[in-house]
GROMACS .gro file of C-alpha atoms in nm:
model
  342
    1UNK     CA    1  -7.467   3.321  -5.571
    2UNK     CA    2  -7.319   3.243  -5.907
    3UNK     CA    3  -7.172   3.596  -5.918
    4UNK     CA    4  -7.047   3.583  -5.574
    5UNK     CA    5  -6.850   3.242  -5.646
    6UNK     CA    6  -6.689   3.420  -5.927
    7UNK     CA    7  -6.565   3.701  -5.735
    8UNK     CA    8  -6.416   3.468  -5.495
    9UNK     CA    9  -6.263   3.273  -5.729
   10UNK     CA   10  -6.120   3.566  -5.907
   11UNK     CA   11  -5.995   3.714  -5.579
   12UNK     CA   12  -5.820   3.366  -5.521
   13UNK     CA   13  -5.674   3.375  -5.856
   14UNK     CA   14  -5.516   3.727  -5.795
   15UNK     CA   15  -5.398   3.619  -5.439
   16UNK     CA   16  -5.226   3.320  -5.601
   17UNK     CA   17  -5.076   3.559  -5.861
   18UNK     CA   18  -4.936   3.821  -5.610
   19UNK     CA   19  -4.785   3.555  -5.414
   20UNK     CA   20  -4.615   3.403  -5.741
   21UNK     CA   21  -4.477   3.768  -5.863
   22UNK     CA   22  -4.359   3.841  -5.490
   23UNK     CA   23  -3.977   3.806  -5.462
   24UNK     CA   24  -3.770   3.628  -5.188
   25UNK     CA   25  -3.465   3.813  -5.066
   26UNK     CA   26  -3.341   3.471  -4.938
   27UNK     CA   27  -3.344   3.350  -5.307
   28UNK     CA   28  -3.078   3.614  -5.391
   29UNK     CA   29  -2.854   3.687  -5.096
   30UNK     CA   30  -2.524   3.562  -5.053
   31UNK     CA   31  -2.285   3.433  -5.315
   32UNK     CA   32  -2.318   3.296  -5.675
   33UNK     CA   33  -2.056   3.228  -5.940
   34UNK     CA   34  -2.048   3.150  -6.313
   35UNK     CA   35  -2.028   2.762  -6.392
   36UNK     CA   36  -1.747   2.765  -6.651
   37UNK     CA   37  -1.575   2.997  -6.895
   38UNK     CA   38  -1.464   3.343  -6.768
   39UNK     CA   39  -1.501   3.344  -6.396
   40UNK     CA   40  -1.749   3.603  -6.246
   41UNK     CA   41  -1.879   3.604  -5.864
   42UNK     CA   42  -2.132   3.825  -5.700
   43UNK     CA   43  -2.189   3.854  -5.340
   44UNK     CA   44  -2.515   4.017  -5.257
   45UNK     CA   45  -2.619   4.144  -4.906
   46UNK     CA   46  -2.993   4.245  -4.879
   47UNK     CA   47  -3.144   4.440  -4.577
   48UNK     CA   48  -3.504   4.571  -4.686
   49UNK     CA   49  -3.454   4.716  -5.028
   50UNK     CA   50  -3.083   4.809  -4.966
   51UNK     CA   51  -2.831   4.584  -5.156
   52UNK     CA   52  -2.441   4.594  -5.127
   53UNK     CA   53  -2.181   4.335  -5.186
   54UNK     CA   54  -1.887   4.257  -5.397
   55UNK     CA   55  -1.803   4.164  -5.724
   56UNK     CA   56  -1.471   3.982  -5.834
   57UNK     CA   57  -1.334   3.756  -6.104
   58UNK     CA   58  -1.023   3.582  -6.001
   59UNK     CA   59  -1.118   3.668  -5.625
   60UNK     CA   60  -0.746   3.617  -5.465
   61UNK     CA   61  -0.642   3.876  -5.717
   62UNK     CA   62  -0.749   4.191  -5.514
   63UNK     CA   63  -0.714   4.421  -5.837
   64UNK     CA   64  -1.042   4.233  -5.962
   65UNK     CA   65  -1.236   4.344  -5.639
   66UNK     CA   66  -1.558   4.602  -5.716
   67UNK     CA   67  -1.850   4.687  -5.506
   68UNK     CA   68  -2.192   4.628  -5.563
   69UNK     CA   69  -2.483   4.897  -5.461
   70UNK     CA   70  -2.847   4.860  -5.565
   71UNK     CA   71  -3.208   4.791  -5.459
   72UNK     CA   72  -3.402   4.475  -5.457
   73UNK     CA   73  -3.765   4.488  -5.575
   74UNK     CA   74  -4.021   4.308  -5.786
   75UNK     CA   75  -3.797   4.299  -6.054
   76UNK     CA   76  -3.489   4.114  -5.864
   77UNK     CA   77  -3.191   4.306  -5.767
   78UNK     CA   78  -3.118   4.631  -6.000
   79UNK     CA   79  -2.769   4.733  -5.928
   80UNK     CA   80  -2.424   4.921  -5.989
   81UNK     CA   81  -2.084   4.729  -5.966
   82UNK     CA   82  -1.819   5.032  -5.901
   83UNK     CA   83  -1.451   4.928  -6.020
   84UNK     CA   84  -1.211   5.131  -5.827
   85UNK     CA   85  -0.866   5.274  -5.896
   86UNK     CA   86  -0.587   5.231  -5.628
   87UNK     CA   87  -0.667   5.616  -5.492
   88UNK     CA   88  -1.026   5.497  -5.449
   89UNK     CA   89  -1.140   5.690  -5.751
   90UNK     CA   90  -1.412   5.518  -5.969
   91UNK     CA   91  -1.250   5.366  -6.289
   92UNK     CA   92  -1.564   5.253  -6.481
   93UNK     CA   93  -1.912   5.121  -6.344
   94UNK     CA   94  -2.129   4.821  -6.467
   95UNK     CA   95  -2.497   4.853  -6.443
   96UNK     CA   96  -2.712   4.523  -6.406
   97UNK     CA   97  -3.002   4.342  -6.310
   98UNK     CA   98  -3.034   3.990  -6.128
   99UNK     CA   99  -3.316   3.770  -6.168
  100UNK     CA  100  -3.356   3.435  -5.962
  101UNK     CA  101  -3.476   3.167  -6.225
  102UNK     CA  102  -3.531   2.797  -6.119
  103UNK     CA  103  -3.244   2.804  -5.863
  104UNK     CA  104  -2.986   3.016  -6.096
  105UNK     CA  105  -2.915   3.379  -6.113
  106UNK     CA  106  -2.935   3.542  -6.460
  107UNK     CA  107  -2.735   3.848  -6.432
  108UNK     CA  108  -2.799   4.095  -6.761
  109UNK     CA  109  -2.636   4.418  -6.809
  110UNK     CA  110  -2.374   4.660  -6.962
  111UNK     CA  111  -1.992   4.688  -6.898
  112UNK     CA  112  -1.881   5.032  -6.863
  113UNK     CA  113  -1.500   4.920  -6.912
  114UNK     CA  114  -1.310   5.034  -7.227
  115UNK     CA  115  -1.474   4.830  -7.517
  116UNK     CA  116  -1.719   4.669  -7.282
  117UNK     CA  117  -2.105   4.607  -7.381
  118UNK     CA  118  -2.395   4.428  -7.297
  119UNK     CA  119  -2.348   4.100  -7.101
  120UNK     CA  120  -2.537   3.782  -6.986
  121UNK     CA  121  -2.401   3.571  -6.721
  122UNK     CA  122  -2.582   3.244  -6.551
  123UNK     CA  123  -2.469   3.210  -6.204
  124UNK     CA  124  -2.498   2.914  -5.968
  125UNK     CA  125  -2.466   2.843  -5.592
  126UNK     CA  126  -2.140   2.663  -5.540
  127UNK     CA  127  -2.233   2.277  -5.476
  128UNK     CA  128  -1.946   2.233  -5.220
  129UNK     CA  129  -2.156   2.464  -4.997
  130UNK     CA  130  -1.998   2.615  -4.646
  131UNK     CA  131  -1.721   2.431  -4.444
  132UNK     CA  132  -1.786   2.291  -4.124
  133UNK     CA  133  -1.748   2.478  -3.798
  134UNK     CA  134  -1.744   2.370  -3.443
  135UNK     CA  135  -2.116   2.450  -3.435
  136UNK     CA  136  -2.378   2.385  -3.710
  137UNK     CA  137  -2.371   2.603  -4.002
  138UNK     CA  138  -2.714   2.715  -4.158
  139UNK     CA  139  -2.700   2.795  -4.523
  140UNK     CA  140  -2.922   2.916  -4.810
  141UNK     CA  141  -3.069   2.759  -4.988
  142UNK     CA  142  -3.203   2.542  -4.707
  143UNK     CA  143  -3.165   2.230  -4.923
  144UNK     CA  144  -3.063   1.921  -4.709
  145UNK     CA  145  -3.028   2.131  -4.382
  146UNK     CA  146  -2.746   2.277  -4.220
  147UNK     CA  147  -2.388   2.157  -4.216
  148UNK     CA  148  -2.289   1.960  -3.934
  149UNK     CA  149  -2.023   2.068  -3.684
  150UNK     CA  150  -1.670   1.969  -3.740
  151UNK     CA  151  -1.632   1.596  -3.729
  152UNK     CA  152  -1.955   1.543  -3.948
  153UNK     CA  153  -1.750   1.483  -4.274
  154UNK     CA  154  -1.908   1.722  -4.468
  155UNK     CA  155  -1.837   2.068  -4.624
  156UNK     CA  156  -1.635   2.268  -4.874
  157UNK     CA  157  -1.337   2.107  -4.782
  158UNK     CA  158  -1.134   1.890  -4.537
  159UNK     CA  159  -1.227   2.010  -4.153
  160UNK     CA  160  -0.961   2.155  -3.961
  161UNK     CA  161  -0.777   1.901  -3.712
  162UNK     CA  162  -0.723   1.947  -3.365
  163UNK     CA  163  -0.750   2.247  -3.161
  164UNK     CA  164  -1.050   2.451  -3.024
  165UNK     CA  165  -1.276   2.643  -3.216
  166UNK     CA  166  -1.066   2.592  -3.537
  167UNK     CA  167  -1.154   2.838  -3.823
  168UNK     CA  168  -1.060   2.815  -4.178
  169UNK     CA  169  -1.250   3.028  -4.421
  170UNK     CA  170  -1.389   3.358  -4.438
  171UNK     CA  171  -1.604   3.440  -4.236
  172UNK     CA  172  -1.588   3.118  -4.073
  173UNK     CA  173  -1.546   3.326  -3.800
  174UNK     CA  174  -1.759   3.177  -3.484
  175UNK     CA  175  -1.954   3.360  -3.200
  176UNK     CA  176  -1.705   3.499  -2.948
  177UNK     CA  177  -1.803   3.242  -2.714
  178UNK     CA  178  -1.574   3.009  -2.880
  179UNK     CA  179  -1.204   3.043  -2.933
  180UNK     CA  180  -1.071   3.220  -3.255
  181UNK     CA  181  -0.715   3.056  -3.215
  182UNK     CA  182  -0.609   2.857  -3.504
  183UNK     CA  183  -0.586   2.477  -3.490
  184UNK     CA  184  -0.293   2.312  -3.352
  185UNK     CA  185  -0.112   2.099  -3.639
  186UNK     CA  186  -0.197   2.062  -4.012
  187UNK     CA  187  -0.532   2.115  -4.147
  188UNK     CA  188  -0.683   2.122  -4.501
  189UNK     CA  189  -0.476   2.282  -4.770
  190UNK     CA  190  -0.163   2.333  -4.546
  191UNK     CA  191   0.039   2.234  -4.255
  192UNK     CA  192   0.278   2.435  -4.013
  193UNK     CA  193   0.028   2.643  -3.838
  194UNK     CA  194   0.147   2.811  -3.484
  195UNK     CA  195   0.027   2.640  -3.187
  196UNK     CA  196  -0.209   2.810  -2.962
  197UNK     CA  197  -0.056   3.104  -2.771
  198UNK     CA  198   0.131   3.275  -3.051
  199UNK     CA  199   0.450   3.117  -3.081
  200UNK     CA  200   0.659   3.057  -3.411
  201UNK     CA  201   0.672   2.766  -3.659
  202UNK     CA  202   0.721   2.440  -3.502
  203UNK     CA  203   0.596   2.569  -3.158
  204UNK     CA  204   0.897   2.796  -3.081
  205UNK     CA  205   0.778   3.003  -2.817
  206UNK     CA  206   0.455   2.838  -2.767
  207UNK     CA  207   0.299   2.807  -2.424
  208UNK     CA  208   0.382   3.177  -2.337
  209UNK     CA  209   0.068   3.324  -2.432
  210UNK     CA  210   0.045   3.607  -2.698
  211UNK     CA  211   0.335   3.837  -2.723
  212UNK     CA  212   0.234   4.165  -2.862
  213UNK     CA  213   0.512   4.308  -3.105
  214UNK     CA  214   0.483   4.669  -3.050
  215UNK     CA  215   0.279   4.973  -2.952
  216UNK     CA  216  -0.066   4.965  -3.132
  217UNK     CA  217  -0.087   5.228  -3.387
  218UNK     CA  218  -0.290   5.523  -3.409
  219UNK     CA  219  -0.471   5.399  -3.723
  220UNK     CA  220  -0.482   5.582  -4.076
  221UNK     CA  221  -0.644   5.435  -4.368
  222UNK     CA  222  -0.301   5.396  -4.517
  223UNK     CA  223  -0.221   5.188  -4.231
  224UNK     CA  224  -0.497   4.903  -4.339
  225UNK     CA  225  -0.550   4.909  -4.723
  226UNK     CA  226  -0.414   4.632  -4.866
  227UNK     CA  227  -0.456   4.240  -4.822
  228UNK     CA  228  -0.409   4.084  -4.486
  229UNK     CA  229  -0.322   3.733  -4.486
  230UNK     CA  230  -0.415   3.450  -4.174
  231UNK     CA  231  -0.608   3.145  -4.087
  232UNK     CA  232  -0.358   2.882  -4.235
  233UNK     CA  233  -0.147   2.855  -4.532
  234UNK     CA  234  -0.206   2.693  -4.874
  235UNK     CA  235  -0.528   2.722  -5.095
  236UNK     CA  236  -0.754   2.746  -4.796
  237UNK     CA  237  -0.589   3.078  -4.609
  238UNK     CA  238  -0.767   3.389  -4.588
  239UNK     CA  239  -0.728   3.688  -4.779
  240UNK     CA  240  -0.865   4.005  -4.613
  241UNK     CA  241  -0.886   4.258  -4.881
  242UNK     CA  242  -0.939   4.624  -4.760
  243UNK     CA  243  -0.989   4.904  -5.040
  244UNK     CA  244  -1.042   5.260  -5.071
  245UNK     CA  245  -1.376   5.314  -5.231
  246UNK     CA  246  -1.462   5.727  -5.262
  247UNK     CA  247  -1.421   5.838  -4.891
  248UNK     CA  248  -1.487   5.502  -4.748
  249UNK     CA  249  -1.332   5.148  -4.680
  250UNK     CA  250  -1.490   4.844  -4.807
  251UNK     CA  251  -1.380   4.486  -4.885
  252UNK     CA  252  -1.394   4.124  -4.881
  253UNK     CA  253  -1.270   3.831  -4.713
  254UNK     CA  254  -1.225   3.479  -4.892
  255UNK     CA  255  -1.032   3.142  -4.850
  256UNK     CA  256  -1.072   2.939  -5.050
  257UNK     CA  257  -1.131   3.226  -5.305
  258UNK     CA  258  -1.296   3.010  -5.561
  259UNK     CA  259  -1.598   2.932  -5.346
  260UNK     CA  260  -1.859   3.214  -5.283
  261UNK     CA  261  -1.961   3.009  -4.977
  262UNK     CA  262  -1.586   3.079  -4.860
  263UNK     CA  263  -1.625   3.483  -4.879
  264UNK     CA  264  -1.797   3.755  -4.749
  265UNK     CA  265  -1.835   4.107  -4.796
  266UNK     CA  266  -1.649   4.363  -4.545
  267UNK     CA  267  -1.851   4.709  -4.470
  268UNK     CA  268  -1.917   4.976  -4.230
  269UNK     CA  269  -1.542   5.024  -4.140
  270UNK     CA  270  -1.485   5.294  -3.864
  271UNK     CA  271  -1.127   5.395  -3.741
  272UNK     CA  272  -1.101   5.534  -3.388
  273UNK     CA  273  -0.788   5.596  -3.243
  274UNK     CA  274  -0.599   5.255  -3.226
  275UNK     CA  275  -0.930   5.058  -3.282
  276UNK     CA  276  -1.088   4.982  -3.619
  277UNK     CA  277  -1.424   4.799  -3.660
  278UNK     CA  278  -1.592   4.655  -3.949
  279UNK     CA  279  -1.862   4.409  -4.026
  280UNK     CA  280  -1.824   4.058  -4.210
  281UNK     CA  281  -2.183   4.013  -4.387
  282UNK     CA  282  -2.313   3.675  -4.333
  283UNK     CA  283  -2.580   3.621  -4.614
  284UNK     CA  284  -2.618   3.272  -4.712
  285UNK     CA  285  -2.433   3.073  -4.470
  286UNK     CA  286  -2.314   3.109  -4.085
  287UNK     CA  287  -2.402   2.994  -3.751
  288UNK     CA  288  -2.736   3.092  -3.601
  289UNK     CA  289  -3.010   3.291  -3.782
  290UNK     CA  290  -2.962   3.430  -4.138
  291UNK     CA  291  -2.884   3.695  -4.253
  292UNK     CA  292  -2.623   3.815  -3.970
  293UNK     CA  293  -2.301   3.986  -3.934
  294UNK     CA  294  -1.971   3.943  -3.762
  295UNK     CA  295  -1.824   4.228  -3.593
  296UNK     CA  296  -1.449   4.243  -3.631
  297UNK     CA  297  -1.265   4.463  -3.395
  298UNK     CA  298  -0.904   4.486  -3.496
  299UNK     CA  299  -0.566   4.674  -3.374
  300UNK     CA  300  -0.243   4.698  -3.577
  301UNK     CA  301   0.110   4.674  -3.450
  302UNK     CA  302   0.393   4.672  -3.673
  303UNK     CA  303   0.278   4.417  -3.958
  304UNK     CA  304   0.033   4.250  -3.761
  305UNK     CA  305  -0.361   4.257  -3.713
  306UNK     CA  306  -0.496   4.132  -3.422
  307UNK     CA  307  -0.845   4.067  -3.458
  308UNK     CA  308  -1.183   3.970  -3.238
  309UNK     CA  309  -1.502   3.902  -3.360
  310UNK     CA  310  -1.864   3.892  -3.226
  311UNK     CA  311  -2.151   3.767  -3.427
  312UNK     CA  312  -2.481   3.989  -3.366
  313UNK     CA  313  -2.706   3.684  -3.342
  314UNK     CA  314  -2.538   3.545  -3.039
  315UNK     CA  315  -2.534   3.712  -2.702
  316UNK     CA  316  -2.210   3.946  -2.634
  317UNK     CA  317  -1.966   3.815  -2.372
  318UNK     CA  318  -1.965   3.947  -2.005
  319UNK     CA  319  -1.665   4.102  -2.073
  320UNK     CA  320  -1.523   4.297  -2.376
  321UNK     CA  321  -1.268   4.088  -2.561
  322UNK     CA  322  -0.923   4.153  -2.459
  323UNK     CA  323  -0.718   4.321  -2.696
  324UNK     CA  324  -0.440   4.049  -2.681
  325UNK     CA  325  -0.678   3.794  -2.760
  326UNK     CA  326  -0.817   3.672  -3.068
  327UNK     CA  327  -0.592   3.566  -3.366
  328UNK     CA  328  -0.366   3.759  -3.614
  329UNK     CA  329  -0.338   3.844  -3.974
  330UNK     CA  330  -0.018   3.958  -4.134
  331UNK     CA  331   0.016   4.231  -4.401
  332UNK     CA  332  -0.055   4.474  -4.565
  333UNK     CA  333   0.045   4.356  -4.889
  334UNK     CA  334  -0.014   4.597  -5.169
  335UNK     CA  335  -0.327   4.552  -5.395
  336UNK     CA  336  -0.119   4.542  -5.701
  337UNK     CA  337   0.113   4.283  -5.565
  338UNK     CA  338  -0.195   4.020  -5.568
  339UNK     CA  339  -0.233   4.091  -5.944
  340UNK     CA  340  -0.229   3.789  -6.140
  341UNK     CA  341  -0.321   3.523  -5.886
  342UNK     CA  342  -0.530   3.256  -6.010
   0.00000   0.00000   0.00000
């Protein structure tokens, strides 16, 4: 009997040990930043063992955007950060490991930059959290629960004023069942947005509906590479950054660009004639279940990108979105033009 009890105790101890050693991907996924000194931001998207994402320093400076690829396992996230030249070729790579420790992320590795060497970075979740949407926003860590809908007086910045389905920050993209049109009137960080309907500043041309500026382009990569701006003005406007990475397109969206909760990686780009699709990867915040992704469908005419989105964790609309629906981004601004943005 004593031997049996000993075995049961040992098995229980090993079981507890196994649980303690297990890694929870929710501890790692999403955005992390340093809490002082030189800025470093990492965004991890985790699906099974596959890890991808982004790295940047001054994230509204598109020249600092680099790309994460790695694996999730018993030792945390082991990954490579690929820094690319303007033509998409590899400039250099960093090799690193991220380990969750008491609410923080410890990243250690070696920089492949000229004159680079070993580094150790301690990163945090931004205490400002996500901004509010017209629907509750779930977040990781779950902490004090979801961010209440707009009007609840909480989030990473002032809530949009007026309008329906106003959105403000990256990926603050909401299900297709809600409007993606900008808010009417001023909102956090700036003013002077066009009224719903696509009119110009001050409401010139408002109420006539969206007027397509020209024929949709038969898209090439060169038509979309660069920085596209939209969803307001001032510090909270969104930067959609699209870069060539090897033989693919990858990118990020941020706005404001100093809070990892207000950014997301862009991936899975496909160009087919006049249509380009890509996924906005929601990891540690967003409506509904996490993780999820928001598929963007875009067309380009002149210097305008017309964008519709559909979350993968909500039912698709009965009809596909109208190409003249959605909202607009303006660009592209060259990657180099953003150099020095702080």
